Amino acid sequence: NAGVTQTPKFQVLKTGQSMTLQCAQDMNHNSMYWYRQDPGMGLRLIYYSASEGTTDKGEVPNGYNVSRLNKREFSLRLESAAPSQTSVYFCASNILGGERLEFMNTEAFFGQGTRLTVV
Amino acid sequence: AQSVTQLGSHVSVSEGALVLLRCNYSSSVPPYLFWYVQYPNQGLQLLLKYTSAATLVKGINGFEAEFKKSETSFHLTKPSAHMSDAAEYFCAVSGYSGGGADGLTFGKGTHLIIQP
């Protein structure tokens, strides 16, 4: 059972370059999330997708775009990378979807992370 | 909107001593609370979650947490620390704003250090 798979695990970009972080889950989950983790800041939500075909901004969306390609896949794109985007990025998924309150107490499952450095 | 405050960015305890990691939350709806652990260079994994079935929740690796509504707290404890408990711990609350699920809101994390 693979769970949540992120690629790549490590990436170094030059300022201004673009790239896409890939995430796929095989648990038939409805919602998917992208977080960034920075020292002393915890995890901050960038974007999320409550269900296939929908995406919404989180706490720190500027400089990012996302695509919910299908139920399994949720990608995060940096169009023009900046040093401030140096971080560890985590994708997560949850069976929770839309307004299904009965799933509010279900946990999210996380990928192993992508360590991105922008120089 | 919900929020989580973890008191103490670093906590150091001796091996065999009590572990206490503090978490306070604010939420406009009945909270769904979680503790996650992150070992070095790994993703987050669930330690335990509060589901309203019981105020004292037991998790993996001997950890437990008690939900106290009057104190808006969900502190994590373990009676006897082990070297393998050294990790980053995150408290999180699950949100709902009426327009759909907002995902998890995390505290800033507490780095647990175990002294031999």
mmCIF file of C-alpha atoms in Angstrom:
data_model
loop_
_atom_site.group_PDB
_atom_site.id
_atom_site.type_symbol
_atom_site.label_atom_id
_atom_site.label_comp_id
_atom_site.label_asym_id
_atom_site.label_seq_id
_atom_site.Cartn_x
_atom_site.Cartn_y
_atom_site.Cartn_z
ATOM 1 C CA ASN A 1 0.000 0.000 0.000
ATOM 2 C CA ALA A 2 1.886 3.068 -1.263
ATOM 3 C CA GLY A 3 -0.321 5.717 0.405
ATOM 4 C CA VAL A 4 0.755 9.206 -0.685
ATOM 5 C CA THR A 5 3.652 9.457 -3.109
ATOM 6 C CA GLN A 6 5.477 12.682 -3.856
ATOM 7 C CA THR A 7 8.058 13.342 -6.544
ATOM 8 C CA PRO A 8 10.756 14.513 -6.615
ATOM 9 C CA LYS A 9 12.252 14.095 -3.132
ATOM 10 C CA PHE A 10 14.868 16.788 -3.655
ATOM 11 C CA GLN A 11 15.145 19.672 -6.113
ATOM 12 C CA VAL A 12 17.397 22.678 -6.598
ATOM 13 C CA LEU A 13 16.105 25.496 -8.782
ATOM 14 C CA LYS A 14 17.519 28.787 -9.931
ATOM 15 C CA THR A 15 15.486 31.910 -9.286
ATOM 16 C CA GLY A 16 12.915 32.338 -12.040
ATOM 17 C CA GLN A 17 12.797 28.694 -13.063
ATOM 18 C CA SER A 18 9.529 26.784 -13.008
ATOM 19 C CA MET A 19 8.715 23.311 -11.829
ATOM 20 C CA THR A 20 5.846 21.060 -10.848
ATOM 21 C CA LEU A 21 5.699 18.915 -7.738
ATOM 22 C CA GLN A 22 3.707 15.763 -8.252
ATOM 23 C CA CYS A 23 1.516 13.990 -5.717
ATOM 24 C CA ALA A 24 -0.553 10.854 -6.055
ATOM 25 C CA GLN A 25 -2.597 8.850 -3.564
ATOM 26 C CA ASP A 26 -3.998 5.370 -3.951
ATOM 27 C CA MET A 27 -6.477 5.394 -1.050
ATOM 28 C CA ASN A 28 -9.474 6.733 -2.999
ATOM 29 C CA HIS A 29 -9.433 9.846 -0.848
ATOM 30 C CA ASN A 30 -11.556 12.831 -1.741
ATOM 31 C CA SER A 31 -9.488 15.720 -0.446
ATOM 32 C CA MET A 32 -5.861 16.544 -1.082
ATOM 33 C CA TYR A 33 -3.599 19.249 0.310
ATOM 34 C CA TRP A 34 -0.268 20.947 -0.233
ATOM 35 C CA TYR A 35 1.610 22.272 2.793
ATOM 36 C CA ARG A 36 4.977 23.910 3.193
ATOM 37 C CA GLN A 37 7.080 23.433 6.296
ATOM 38 C CA ASP A 38 9.540 26.080 7.439
ATOM 39 C CA PRO A 39 11.577 26.178 10.679
ATOM 40 C CA GLY A 40 9.553 27.648 13.520
ATOM 41 C CA MET A 41 6.471 28.055 11.332
ATOM 42 C CA GLY A 42 4.935 24.601 11.496
ATOM 43 C CA LEU A 43 3.029 23.484 8.410
ATOM 44 C CA ARG A 44 1.130 26.071 6.436
ATOM 45 C CA LEU A 45 -1.544 25.226 3.922
ATOM 46 C CA ILE A 46 -0.824 26.417 0.383
ATOM 47 C CA TYR A 47 -3.782 25.031 -1.551
ATOM 48 C CA TYR A 48 -6.266 22.258 -1.113
ATOM 49 C CA SER A 49 -8.786 20.342 -3.125
ATOM 50 C CA ALA A 50 -11.866 19.220 -1.249
ATOM 51 C CA SER A 51 -12.977 17.011 -4.114
ATOM 52 C CA GLU A 52 -12.093 16.177 -7.683
ATOM 53 C CA GLY A 53 -12.544 19.234 -9.856
ATOM 54 C CA THR A 54 -12.281 21.830 -7.078
ATOM 55 C CA THR A 55 -9.339 23.734 -5.642
ATOM 56 C CA ASP A 56 -9.126 26.483 -3.031
ATOM 57 C CA LYS A 57 -6.479 28.755 -1.625
ATOM 58 C CA GLY A 58 -5.028 28.085 1.761
ATOM 59 C CA GLU A 59 -3.027 30.327 4.047
ATOM 60 C CA VAL A 60 -0.028 31.000 1.740
ATOM 61 C CA PRO A 61 -1.070 30.579 -1.928
ATOM 62 C CA ASN A 62 0.941 33.396 -3.525
ATOM 63 C CA GLY A 63 3.459 32.190 -6.098
ATOM 64 C CA TYR A 64 1.818 28.788 -6.519
ATOM 65 C CA ASN A 65 -0.772 27.138 -8.702
ATOM 66 C CA VAL A 66 -2.368 23.716 -8.400
ATOM 67 C CA SER A 67 -4.155 21.220 -10.568
ATOM 68 C CA ARG A 68 -6.392 18.399 -9.410
ATOM 69 C CA LEU A 69 -5.788 16.245 -12.441
ATOM 70 C CA ASN A 70 -8.090 13.451 -11.295
ATOM 71 C CA LYS A 71 -9.097 11.928 -7.987
ATOM 72 C CA ARG A 72 -5.630 10.431 -7.465
ATOM 73 C CA GLU A 73 -3.354 13.295 -8.448
ATOM 74 C CA PHE A 74 -2.817 16.826 -7.168
ATOM 75 C CA SER A 75 0.124 18.817 -8.508
ATOM 76 C CA LEU A 76 1.726 22.023 -7.254
ATOM 77 C CA ARG A 77 3.389 24.376 -9.716
ATOM 78 C CA LEU A 78 5.890 27.129 -9.129
ATOM 79 C CA GLU A 79 5.809 29.350 -12.227
ATOM 80 C CA SER A 80 8.782 31.541 -11.297
ATOM 81 C CA ALA A 81 10.646 30.236 -8.293
ATOM 82 C CA ALA A 82 11.931 32.647 -5.658
ATOM 83 C CA PRO A 83 14.363 32.047 -2.774
ATOM 84 C CA SER A 84 11.445 32.598 -0.351
ATOM 85 C CA GLN A 85 9.971 29.373 -1.707
ATOM 86 C CA THR A 86 12.869 27.345 -0.355
ATOM 87 C CA SER A 87 11.073 24.927 1.925
ATOM 88 C CA VAL A 88 9.978 21.359 2.481
ATOM 89 C CA TYR A 89 6.693 20.641 0.733
ATOM 90 C CA PHE A 90 4.245 17.996 1.884
ATOM 91 C CA CYS A 91 1.281 16.594 0.084
ATOM 92 C CA ALA A 92 -1.520 15.042 2.125
ATOM 93 C CA SER A 93 -4.843 13.373 1.494
ATOM 94 C CA ASN A 94 -7.941 12.641 3.523
ATOM 95 C CA ILE A 95 -11.095 10.689 2.878
ATOM 96 C CA LEU A 96 -12.886 13.882 3.948
ATOM 97 C CA GLY A 97 -14.466 15.656 1.029
ATOM 98 C CA GLY A 98 -16.717 18.619 0.410
ATOM 99 C CA GLU A 99 -19.230 19.090 3.179
ATOM 100 C CA ARG A 100 -19.100 15.565 4.509
ATOM 101 C CA LEU A 101 -18.979 16.512 8.168
ATOM 102 C CA GLU A 102 -19.085 12.942 9.297
ATOM 103 C CA PHE A 103 -15.510 12.607 8.110
ATOM 104 C CA MET A 104 -14.251 15.598 10.065
ATOM 105 C CA ASN A 105 -12.473 13.369 12.572
ATOM 106 C CA THR A 106 -10.532 11.440 9.985
ATOM 107 C CA GLU A 107 -6.847 11.923 9.762
ATOM 108 C CA ALA A 108 -4.735 13.110 6.866
ATOM 109 C CA PHE A 109 -2.031 10.911 5.376
ATOM 110 C CA PHE A 110 1.201 12.563 4.348
ATOM 111 C CA GLY A 111 3.800 11.981 1.705
ATOM 112 C CA GLN A 112 7.506 11.886 2.527
ATOM 113 C CA GLY A 113 8.094 15.457 1.452
ATOM 114 C CA THR A 114 9.980 17.355 -1.254
ATOM 115 C CA ARG A 115 12.959 19.410 -0.159
ATOM 116 C CA LEU A 116 13.160 22.385 -2.518
ATOM 117 C CA THR A 117 16.021 24.863 -2.600
ATOM 118 C CA VAL A 118 15.835 27.990 -4.751
ATOM 119 C CA VAL A 119 19.169 29.718 -5.297
ATOM 120 C CA ALA B 1 -11.328 30.205 11.830
ATOM 121 C CA GLN B 2 -9.458 27.714 13.936
ATOM 122 C CA SER B 3 -5.972 28.052 15.405
ATOM 123 C CA VAL B 4 -3.537 26.031 17.459
ATOM 124 C CA THR B 5 -0.897 27.168 19.929
ATOM 125 C CA GLN B 6 1.877 24.885 21.078
ATOM 126 C CA LEU B 7 3.740 26.151 24.109
ATOM 127 C CA GLY B 8 7.463 25.618 23.851
ATOM 128 C CA SER B 9 9.274 25.164 20.558
ATOM 129 C CA HIS B 10 11.744 22.833 22.312
ATOM 130 C CA VAL B 11 11.154 20.505 25.257
ATOM 131 C CA SER B 12 13.968 18.521 26.834
ATOM 132 C CA VAL B 13 13.381 15.600 29.220
ATOM 133 C CA SER B 14 15.532 12.836 30.613
ATOM 134 C CA GLU B 15 15.056 9.277 29.462
ATOM 135 C CA GLY B 16 12.436 7.665 31.709
ATOM 136 C CA ALA B 17 10.878 10.992 32.718
ATOM 137 C CA LEU B 18 7.359 12.221 32.015
ATOM 138 C CA VAL B 19 6.765 13.855 28.643
ATOM 139 C CA LEU B 20 4.277 16.731 28.513
ATOM 140 C CA LEU B 21 3.714 18.668 25.299
ATOM 141 C CA ARG B 22 1.161 21.442 25.482
ATOM 142 C CA CYS B 23 -1.468 22.347 22.914
ATOM 143 C CA ASN B 24 -4.279 24.894 23.105
ATOM 144 C CA TYR B 25 -6.789 25.444 20.353
ATOM 145 C CA SER B 26 -9.482 27.809 19.271
ATOM 146 C CA SER B 27 -12.322 26.752 17.050
ATOM 147 C CA SER B 28 -15.763 28.113 16.245
ATOM 148 C CA VAL B 29 -17.169 24.620 15.867
ATOM 149 C CA PRO B 30 -16.731 21.442 17.943
ATOM 150 C CA PRO B 31 -13.054 20.676 17.438
ATOM 151 C CA TYR B 32 -11.475 17.644 15.893
ATOM 152 C CA LEU B 33 -7.961 17.463 17.272
ATOM 153 C CA PHE B 34 -4.899 15.514 16.281
ATOM 154 C CA TRP B 35 -1.312 14.945 17.301
ATOM 155 C CA TYR B 36 1.193 14.080 14.597
ATOM 156 C CA VAL B 37 4.843 13.079 14.936
ATOM 157 C CA GLN B 38 7.608 13.755 12.448
ATOM 158 C CA TYR B 39 10.881 11.860 12.651
ATOM 159 C CA PRO B 40 13.925 13.382 10.935
ATOM 160 C CA ASN B 41 13.639 13.594 7.151
ATOM 161 C CA GLN B 42 10.249 11.927 7.130
ATOM 162 C CA GLY B 43 6.641 12.904 6.627
ATOM 163 C CA LEU B 44 4.108 13.257 9.400
ATOM 164 C CA GLN B 45 2.340 10.280 10.909
ATOM 165 C CA LEU B 46 -0.661 10.240 13.188
ATOM 166 C CA LEU B 47 -0.078 9.659 16.901
ATOM 167 C CA LEU B 48 -3.668 9.995 18.057
ATOM 168 C CA LYS B 49 -6.884 11.888 17.461
ATOM 169 C CA TYR B 50 -9.806 13.177 19.486
ATOM 170 C CA THR B 51 -13.112 11.989 18.090
ATOM 171 C CA SER B 52 -15.488 13.047 20.906
ATOM 172 C CA ALA B 53 -16.033 9.432 21.972
ATOM 173 C CA ALA B 54 -13.757 9.844 25.010
ATOM 174 C CA THR B 55 -11.848 12.760 26.491
ATOM 175 C CA LEU B 56 -8.747 10.654 27.199
ATOM 176 C CA VAL B 57 -7.323 9.369 23.964
ATOM 177 C CA LYS B 58 -4.644 6.714 23.691
ATOM 178 C CA GLY B 59 -2.310 6.627 20.731
ATOM 179 C CA ILE B 60 0.650 4.733 19.438
ATOM 180 C CA ASN B 61 4.000 4.334 21.225
ATOM 181 C CA GLY B 62 2.475 4.867 24.691
ATOM 182 C CA PHE B 63 1.314 8.434 24.091
ATOM 183 C CA GLU B 64 -2.027 9.766 25.237
ATOM 184 C CA ALA B 65 -3.815 13.113 25.249
ATOM 185 C CA GLU B 66 -6.666 14.529 27.248
ATOM 186 C CA PHE B 67 -9.264 16.835 25.745
ATOM 187 C CA LYS B 68 -10.351 19.555 28.190
ATOM 188 C CA LYS B 69 -13.055 21.735 26.725
ATOM 189 C CA SER B 70 -13.054 24.194 29.642
ATOM 190 C CA GLU B 71 -9.346 24.841 29.105
ATOM 191 C CA THR B 72 -9.455 24.486 25.290
ATOM 192 C CA SER B 73 -6.472 22.172 25.630
ATOM 193 C CA PHE B 74 -5.315 18.881 24.190
ATOM 194 C CA HIS B 75 -1.972 18.197 25.879
ATOM 195 C CA LEU B 76 0.117 15.175 24.897
ATOM 196 C CA THR B 77 1.735 13.002 27.568
ATOM 197 C CA LYS B 78 3.818 9.885 27.945
ATOM 198 C CA PRO B 79 4.693 8.483 31.383
ATOM 199 C CA SER B 80 8.244 7.438 30.552
ATOM 200 C CA ALA B 81 10.311 8.925 27.729
ATOM 201 C CA HIS B 82 12.398 6.736 25.455
ATOM 202 C CA MET B 83 15.287 7.816 23.270
ATOM 203 C CA SER B 84 13.258 6.848 20.196
ATOM 204 C CA ASP B 85 10.650 9.504 21.100
ATOM 205 C CA ALA B 86 12.990 12.278 19.975
ATOM 206 C CA ALA B 87 11.124 13.965 17.127
ATOM 207 C CA GLU B 88 9.012 16.967 16.147
ATOM 208 C CA TYR B 89 5.430 16.894 17.398
ATOM 209 C CA PHE B 90 2.554 18.808 15.871
ATOM 210 C CA CYS B 91 -0.871 19.501 17.261
ATOM 211 C CA ALA B 92 -3.565 20.138 14.648
ATOM 212 C CA VAL B 93 -7.233 21.027 14.467
ATOM 213 C CA SER B 94 -9.588 20.136 11.642
ATOM 214 C CA GLY B 95 -11.629 23.026 10.363
ATOM 215 C CA TYR B 96 -14.885 23.709 8.669
ATOM 216 C CA SER B 97 -15.976 27.161 7.630
ATOM 217 C CA GLY B 98 -19.386 26.425 6.194
ATOM 218 C CA GLY B 99 -18.091 26.362 2.647
ATOM 219 C CA GLY B 100 -16.403 23.037 3.018
ATOM 220 C CA ALA B 101 -13.520 21.464 4.845
ATOM 221 C CA ASP B 102 -10.529 23.690 5.324
ATOM 222 C CA GLY B 103 -8.037 20.994 6.011
ATOM 223 C CA LEU B 104 -5.829 20.815 9.065
ATOM 224 C CA THR B 105 -4.450 23.845 10.864
ATOM 225 C CA PHE B 106 -1.155 23.028 12.541
ATOM 226 C CA GLY B 107 0.664 24.439 15.498
ATOM 227 C CA LYS B 108 4.259 25.517 15.001
ATOM 228 C CA GLY B 109 5.564 22.259 16.413
ATOM 229 C CA THR B 110 7.505 21.189 19.488
ATOM 230 C CA HIS B 111 10.904 19.579 19.155
ATOM 231 C CA LEU B 112 11.232 16.879 21.815
ATOM 232 C CA ILE B 113 14.778 16.199 23.000
ATOM 233 C CA ILE B 114 15.533 13.153 25.134
ATOM 234 C CA GLN B 115 18.575 13.369 27.382
ATOM 235 C CA PRO B 116 20.300 10.065 28.224
#
